[in-house]
Structures are given as structure tokens and as C-alpha cells.
mmCIF file of C-alpha atoms in Angstrom:
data_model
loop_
_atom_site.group_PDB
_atom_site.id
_atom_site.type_symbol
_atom_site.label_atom_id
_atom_site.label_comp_id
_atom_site.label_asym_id
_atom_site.label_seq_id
_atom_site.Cartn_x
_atom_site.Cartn_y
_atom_site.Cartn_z
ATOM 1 C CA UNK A 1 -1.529 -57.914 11.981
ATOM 2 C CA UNK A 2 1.936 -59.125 13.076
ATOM 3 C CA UNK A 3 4.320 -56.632 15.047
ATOM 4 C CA UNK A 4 6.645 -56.767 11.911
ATOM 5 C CA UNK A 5 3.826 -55.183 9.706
ATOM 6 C CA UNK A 6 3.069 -52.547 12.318
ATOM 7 C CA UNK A 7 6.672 -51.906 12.351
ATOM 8 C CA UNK A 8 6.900 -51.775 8.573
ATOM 9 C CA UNK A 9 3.524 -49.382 8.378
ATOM 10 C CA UNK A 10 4.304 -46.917 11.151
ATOM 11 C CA UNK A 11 6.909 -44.527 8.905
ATOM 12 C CA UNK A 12 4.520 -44.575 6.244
ATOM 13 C CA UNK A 13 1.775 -43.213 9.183
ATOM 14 C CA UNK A 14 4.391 -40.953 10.339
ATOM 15 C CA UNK A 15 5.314 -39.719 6.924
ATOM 16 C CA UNK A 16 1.162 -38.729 6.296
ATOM 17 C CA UNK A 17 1.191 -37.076 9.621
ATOM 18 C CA UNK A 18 4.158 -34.734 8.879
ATOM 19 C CA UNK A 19 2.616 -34.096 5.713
ATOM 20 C CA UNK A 20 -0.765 -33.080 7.546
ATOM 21 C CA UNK A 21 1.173 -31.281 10.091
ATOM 22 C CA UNK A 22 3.301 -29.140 7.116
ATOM 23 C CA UNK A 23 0.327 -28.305 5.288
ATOM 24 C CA UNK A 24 -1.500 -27.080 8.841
ATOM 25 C CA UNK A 25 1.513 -24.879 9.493
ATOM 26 C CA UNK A 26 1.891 -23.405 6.051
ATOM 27 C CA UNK A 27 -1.744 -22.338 6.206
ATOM 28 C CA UNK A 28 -1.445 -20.947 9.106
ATOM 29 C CA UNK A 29 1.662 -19.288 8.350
ATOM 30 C CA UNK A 30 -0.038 -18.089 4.859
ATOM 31 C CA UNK A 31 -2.953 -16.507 6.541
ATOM 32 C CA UNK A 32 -1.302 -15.022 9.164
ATOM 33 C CA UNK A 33 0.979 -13.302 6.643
ATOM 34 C CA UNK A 34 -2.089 -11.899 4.754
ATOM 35 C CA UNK A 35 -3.132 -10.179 8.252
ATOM 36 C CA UNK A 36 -0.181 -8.544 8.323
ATOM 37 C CA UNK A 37 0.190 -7.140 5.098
ATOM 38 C CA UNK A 38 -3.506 -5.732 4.881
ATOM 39 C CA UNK A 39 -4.302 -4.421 8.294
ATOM 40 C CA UNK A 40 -1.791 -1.642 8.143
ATOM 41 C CA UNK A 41 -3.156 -0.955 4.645
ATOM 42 C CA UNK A 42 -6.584 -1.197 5.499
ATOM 43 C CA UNK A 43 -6.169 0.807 8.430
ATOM 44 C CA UNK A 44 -3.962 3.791 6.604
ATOM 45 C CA UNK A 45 -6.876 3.804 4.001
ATOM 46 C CA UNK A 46 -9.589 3.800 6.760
ATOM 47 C CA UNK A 47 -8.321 6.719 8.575
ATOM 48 C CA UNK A 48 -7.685 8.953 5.452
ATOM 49 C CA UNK A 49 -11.365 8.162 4.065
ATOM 50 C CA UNK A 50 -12.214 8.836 8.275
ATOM 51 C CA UNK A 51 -10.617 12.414 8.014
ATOM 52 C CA UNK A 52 -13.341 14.493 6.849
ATOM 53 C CA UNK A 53 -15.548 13.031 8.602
ATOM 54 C CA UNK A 54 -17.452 15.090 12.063
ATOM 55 C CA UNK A 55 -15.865 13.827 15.775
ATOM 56 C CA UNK A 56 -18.191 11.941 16.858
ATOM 57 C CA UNK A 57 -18.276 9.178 13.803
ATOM 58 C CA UNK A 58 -14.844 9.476 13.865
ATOM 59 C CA UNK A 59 -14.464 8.556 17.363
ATOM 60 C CA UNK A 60 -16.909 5.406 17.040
ATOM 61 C CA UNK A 61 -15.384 4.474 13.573
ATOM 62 C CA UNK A 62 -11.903 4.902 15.639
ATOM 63 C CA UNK A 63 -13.633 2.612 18.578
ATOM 64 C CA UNK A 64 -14.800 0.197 15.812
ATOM 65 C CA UNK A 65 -11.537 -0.004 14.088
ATOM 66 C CA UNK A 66 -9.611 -0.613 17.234
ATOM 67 C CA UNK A 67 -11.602 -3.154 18.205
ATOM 68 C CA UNK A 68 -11.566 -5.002 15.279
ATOM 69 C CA UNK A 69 -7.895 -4.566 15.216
ATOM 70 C CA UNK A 70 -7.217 -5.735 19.228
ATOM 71 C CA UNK A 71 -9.580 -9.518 18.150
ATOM 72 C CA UNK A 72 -6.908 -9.912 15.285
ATOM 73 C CA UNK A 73 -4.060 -8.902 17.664
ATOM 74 C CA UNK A 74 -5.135 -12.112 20.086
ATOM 75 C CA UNK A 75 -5.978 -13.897 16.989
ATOM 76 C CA UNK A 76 -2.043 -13.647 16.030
ATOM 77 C CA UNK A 77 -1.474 -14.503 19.479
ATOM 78 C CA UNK A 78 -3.066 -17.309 19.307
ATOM 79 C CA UNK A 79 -2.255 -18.639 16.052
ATOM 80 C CA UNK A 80 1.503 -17.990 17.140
ATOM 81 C CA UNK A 81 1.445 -20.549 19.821
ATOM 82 C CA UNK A 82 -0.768 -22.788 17.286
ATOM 83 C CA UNK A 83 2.725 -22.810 15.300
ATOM 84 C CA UNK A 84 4.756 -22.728 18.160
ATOM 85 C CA UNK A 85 2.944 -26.494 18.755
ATOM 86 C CA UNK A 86 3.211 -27.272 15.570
ATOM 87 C CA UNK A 87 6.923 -26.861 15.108
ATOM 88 C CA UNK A 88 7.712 -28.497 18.673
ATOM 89 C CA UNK A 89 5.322 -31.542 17.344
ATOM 90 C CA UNK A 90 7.327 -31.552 14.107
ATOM 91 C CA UNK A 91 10.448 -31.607 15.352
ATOM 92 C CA UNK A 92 9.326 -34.915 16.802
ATOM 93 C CA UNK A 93 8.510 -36.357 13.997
ATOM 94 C CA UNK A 94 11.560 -35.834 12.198
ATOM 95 C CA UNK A 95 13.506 -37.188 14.690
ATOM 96 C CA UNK A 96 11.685 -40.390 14.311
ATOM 97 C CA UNK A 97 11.504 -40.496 10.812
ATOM 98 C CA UNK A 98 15.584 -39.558 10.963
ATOM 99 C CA UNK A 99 15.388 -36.215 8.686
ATOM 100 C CA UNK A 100 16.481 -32.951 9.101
ATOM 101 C CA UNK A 101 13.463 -31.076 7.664
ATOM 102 C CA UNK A 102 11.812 -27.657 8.164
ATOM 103 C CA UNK A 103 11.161 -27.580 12.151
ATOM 104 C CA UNK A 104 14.620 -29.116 12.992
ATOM 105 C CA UNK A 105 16.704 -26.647 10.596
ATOM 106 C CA UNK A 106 14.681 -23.269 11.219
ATOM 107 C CA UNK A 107 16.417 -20.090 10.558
ATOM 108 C CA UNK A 108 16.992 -17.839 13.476
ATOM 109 C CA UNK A 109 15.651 -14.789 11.931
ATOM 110 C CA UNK A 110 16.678 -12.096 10.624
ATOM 111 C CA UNK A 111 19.689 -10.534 12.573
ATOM 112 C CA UNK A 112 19.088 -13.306 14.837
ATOM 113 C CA UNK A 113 15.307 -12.340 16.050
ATOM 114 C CA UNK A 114 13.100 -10.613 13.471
ATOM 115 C CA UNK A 115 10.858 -13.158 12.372
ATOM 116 C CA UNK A 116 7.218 -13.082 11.893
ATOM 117 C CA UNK A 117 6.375 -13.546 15.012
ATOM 118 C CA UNK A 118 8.181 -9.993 15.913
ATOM 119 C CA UNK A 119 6.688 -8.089 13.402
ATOM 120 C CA UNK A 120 3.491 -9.045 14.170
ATOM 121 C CA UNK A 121 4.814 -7.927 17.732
ATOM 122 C CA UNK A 122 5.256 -4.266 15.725
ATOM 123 C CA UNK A 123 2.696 -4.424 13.588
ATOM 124 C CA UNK A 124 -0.539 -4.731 15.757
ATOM 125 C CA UNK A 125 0.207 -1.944 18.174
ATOM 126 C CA UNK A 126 0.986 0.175 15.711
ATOM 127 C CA UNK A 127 -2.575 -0.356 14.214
ATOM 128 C CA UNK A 128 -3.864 0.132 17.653
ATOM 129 C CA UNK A 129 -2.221 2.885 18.524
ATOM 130 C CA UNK A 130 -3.085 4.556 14.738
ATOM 131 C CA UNK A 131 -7.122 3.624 15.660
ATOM 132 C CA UNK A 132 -6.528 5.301 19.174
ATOM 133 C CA UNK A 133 -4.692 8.508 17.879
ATOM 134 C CA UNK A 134 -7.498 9.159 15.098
ATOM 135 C CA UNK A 135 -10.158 8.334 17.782
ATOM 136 C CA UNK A 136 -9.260 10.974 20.465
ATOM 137 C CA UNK A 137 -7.593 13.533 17.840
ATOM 138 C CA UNK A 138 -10.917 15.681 18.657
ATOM 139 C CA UNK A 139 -9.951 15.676 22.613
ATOM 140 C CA UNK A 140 -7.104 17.142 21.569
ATOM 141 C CA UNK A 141 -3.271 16.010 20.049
ATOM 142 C CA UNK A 142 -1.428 16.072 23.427
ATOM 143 C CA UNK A 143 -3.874 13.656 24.812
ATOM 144 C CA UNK A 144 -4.570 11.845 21.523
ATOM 145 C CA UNK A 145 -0.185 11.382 21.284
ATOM 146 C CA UNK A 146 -0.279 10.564 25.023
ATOM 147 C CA UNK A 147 -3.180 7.439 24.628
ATOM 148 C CA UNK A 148 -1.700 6.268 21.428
ATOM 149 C CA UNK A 149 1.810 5.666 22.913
ATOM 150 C CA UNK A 150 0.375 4.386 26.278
ATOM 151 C CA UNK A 151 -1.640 1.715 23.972
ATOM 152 C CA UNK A 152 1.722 1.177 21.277
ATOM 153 C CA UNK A 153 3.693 0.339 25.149
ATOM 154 C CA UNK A 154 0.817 -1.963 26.234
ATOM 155 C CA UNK A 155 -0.010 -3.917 23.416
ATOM 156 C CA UNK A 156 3.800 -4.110 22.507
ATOM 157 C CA UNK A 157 4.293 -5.715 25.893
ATOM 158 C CA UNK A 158 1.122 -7.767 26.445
ATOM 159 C CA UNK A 159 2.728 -10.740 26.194
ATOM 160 C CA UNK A 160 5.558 -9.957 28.550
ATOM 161 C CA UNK A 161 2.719 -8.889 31.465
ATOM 162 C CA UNK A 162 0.702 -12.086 30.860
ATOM 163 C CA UNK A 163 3.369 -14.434 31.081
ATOM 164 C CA UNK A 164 1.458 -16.358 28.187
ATOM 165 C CA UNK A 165 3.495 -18.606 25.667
ATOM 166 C CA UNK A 166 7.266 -17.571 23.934
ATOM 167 C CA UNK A 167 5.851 -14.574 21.808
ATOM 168 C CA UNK A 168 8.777 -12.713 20.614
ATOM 169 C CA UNK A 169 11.823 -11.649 22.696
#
């Protein structure tokens, strides 16, 4: 194949790629936005349904639910520097295929940082938290508040302590 032909065949690539790369980020995106919308309402209807239940089923329900809750936490995490990739590797290829698309003009946010990155950064501790406070309600509230806001601190600064990727301010 002559270098003309390549030359003449390599937007057309890079066109099929972007697409690729669009549709990988919008599922992504789409799935990650499901997460967020049902685990708070899974986990408000979990813990009413848990309330009449004895101590010790709630406490291993609570375990269970926490649990469950922390692998979709790292999930996010990990999903958010998936798109973080994504949207440095697409920014690349609009710049070579000379178009101002969806990576290069990104809104900031809103109010400059709330995006959905950050309130996944709210979200999942709050679940945790919620999963620890109905766990340890039996040892009693103090304690139960106390382990529930040490877990909401942790979790909200996880990222922070492990140095890992740009997750949210």
C-alpha cells in the first residue's frame, strides 16, 4: 500500500477508534451512574427491612452490606481512573483528527468541582458509614455514631492517604 493511502486511511482509523473509545466511556459512565443512584436506595431499604430484626443478624447483615458496599466503593475507584484514561486518550485523538469534541471541551463541574466523580466521593461513605451505624447500633449509639463517622472520614479520604490517581479534589 503506498504511504499516500496510509495517509489517506489513517483519519478514517482514527475516526473508528474515537468512536470505540466514546462508546467505552459512555458505558462506563452509564453504569457507574446506575451505582450511584441504587446503592443509597438499596441500602435505605435494607436497613429499614433490617430494623426488626434480633442483633446478631443485624450485625452480620450490617457486615454483609458493608462489605458489599466497600467492593463497589473500589469498583468506582477504579472505573474513575478507567475514564480518567479514557478522556486523556481522547483528548489525543481529537487533537489529531483537529476537533473540539467531548474530552477537549469538558465542563468543569458544577460550581467548578461537583462532578460525578465527587459525588461518588459522598456517596460511598455515606453507605458505609449507614452499614456501620446499623451494624454496631446494638453496642450502643455513642459507639455506633463514633465508628460510623470514623469510617464516613476514612473512606471520604481514601484516596487522599493512598496517593492513588486524581479522584476528586
Amino acid at each position: 500500500m503506498s504511504e499516500e493511502n496510509q495517509m489517506n486511511q489513517q483519519p478514517d482509523t482514527l475516526r473508528v477508534v474515537y468512536q470505540q473509545l466514546c462508546k467505552s466511556h459512555r458505558a462506563i459512565g452509564d453504569f457507574r451512574a446506575r451505582l450511584l443512584v441504587c446503592l443509597p436506595l438499596a441500602t435505605a431499604g435494607a436497613l429499614i427491612l433490617m430494623e426488626p430484626l434480633s442483633d446478631k443478624t443485624r450485625l452480620l447483615l450490617g457486615i454483609f452490606g458493608f462489605l458489599v458496599s466497600l467492593g463497589l466503593y473500589f469498583y468506582e475507584f477504579l472505573a474513575n481512573l478507567r475514564c480518567e484514561h479514557l478522556i486523556k486518550v481522547g483528548q489525543q485523538l481529537e487533537a489529531q483528527l483537529a476537533i473540539n469534541g467531548v474530552y477537549t471541551e469538558r465542563p468543569a463541574g458544577l460550581v467548578g468541582f461537583v462532578n460525578e466523580a465527587y459525588l461518588a466521593r459522598v456517596i460511598y461513605p455515606v453507605v458505609l458509614a449507614a452499614w456501620t451505624y446499623s451494624a454496631f447500633t446494638p453496642t450502643g449509639p455513642v459507639l455506633s455514631v463514633i465508628m460510623a463517622l470514623v469510617v464516613l472520614a476514612l473512606f471520604f479520604f481514601i484516596p487522599r492517604l493512598l496517593k492513588l490517581g486524581q479522584w476528586p479534589i
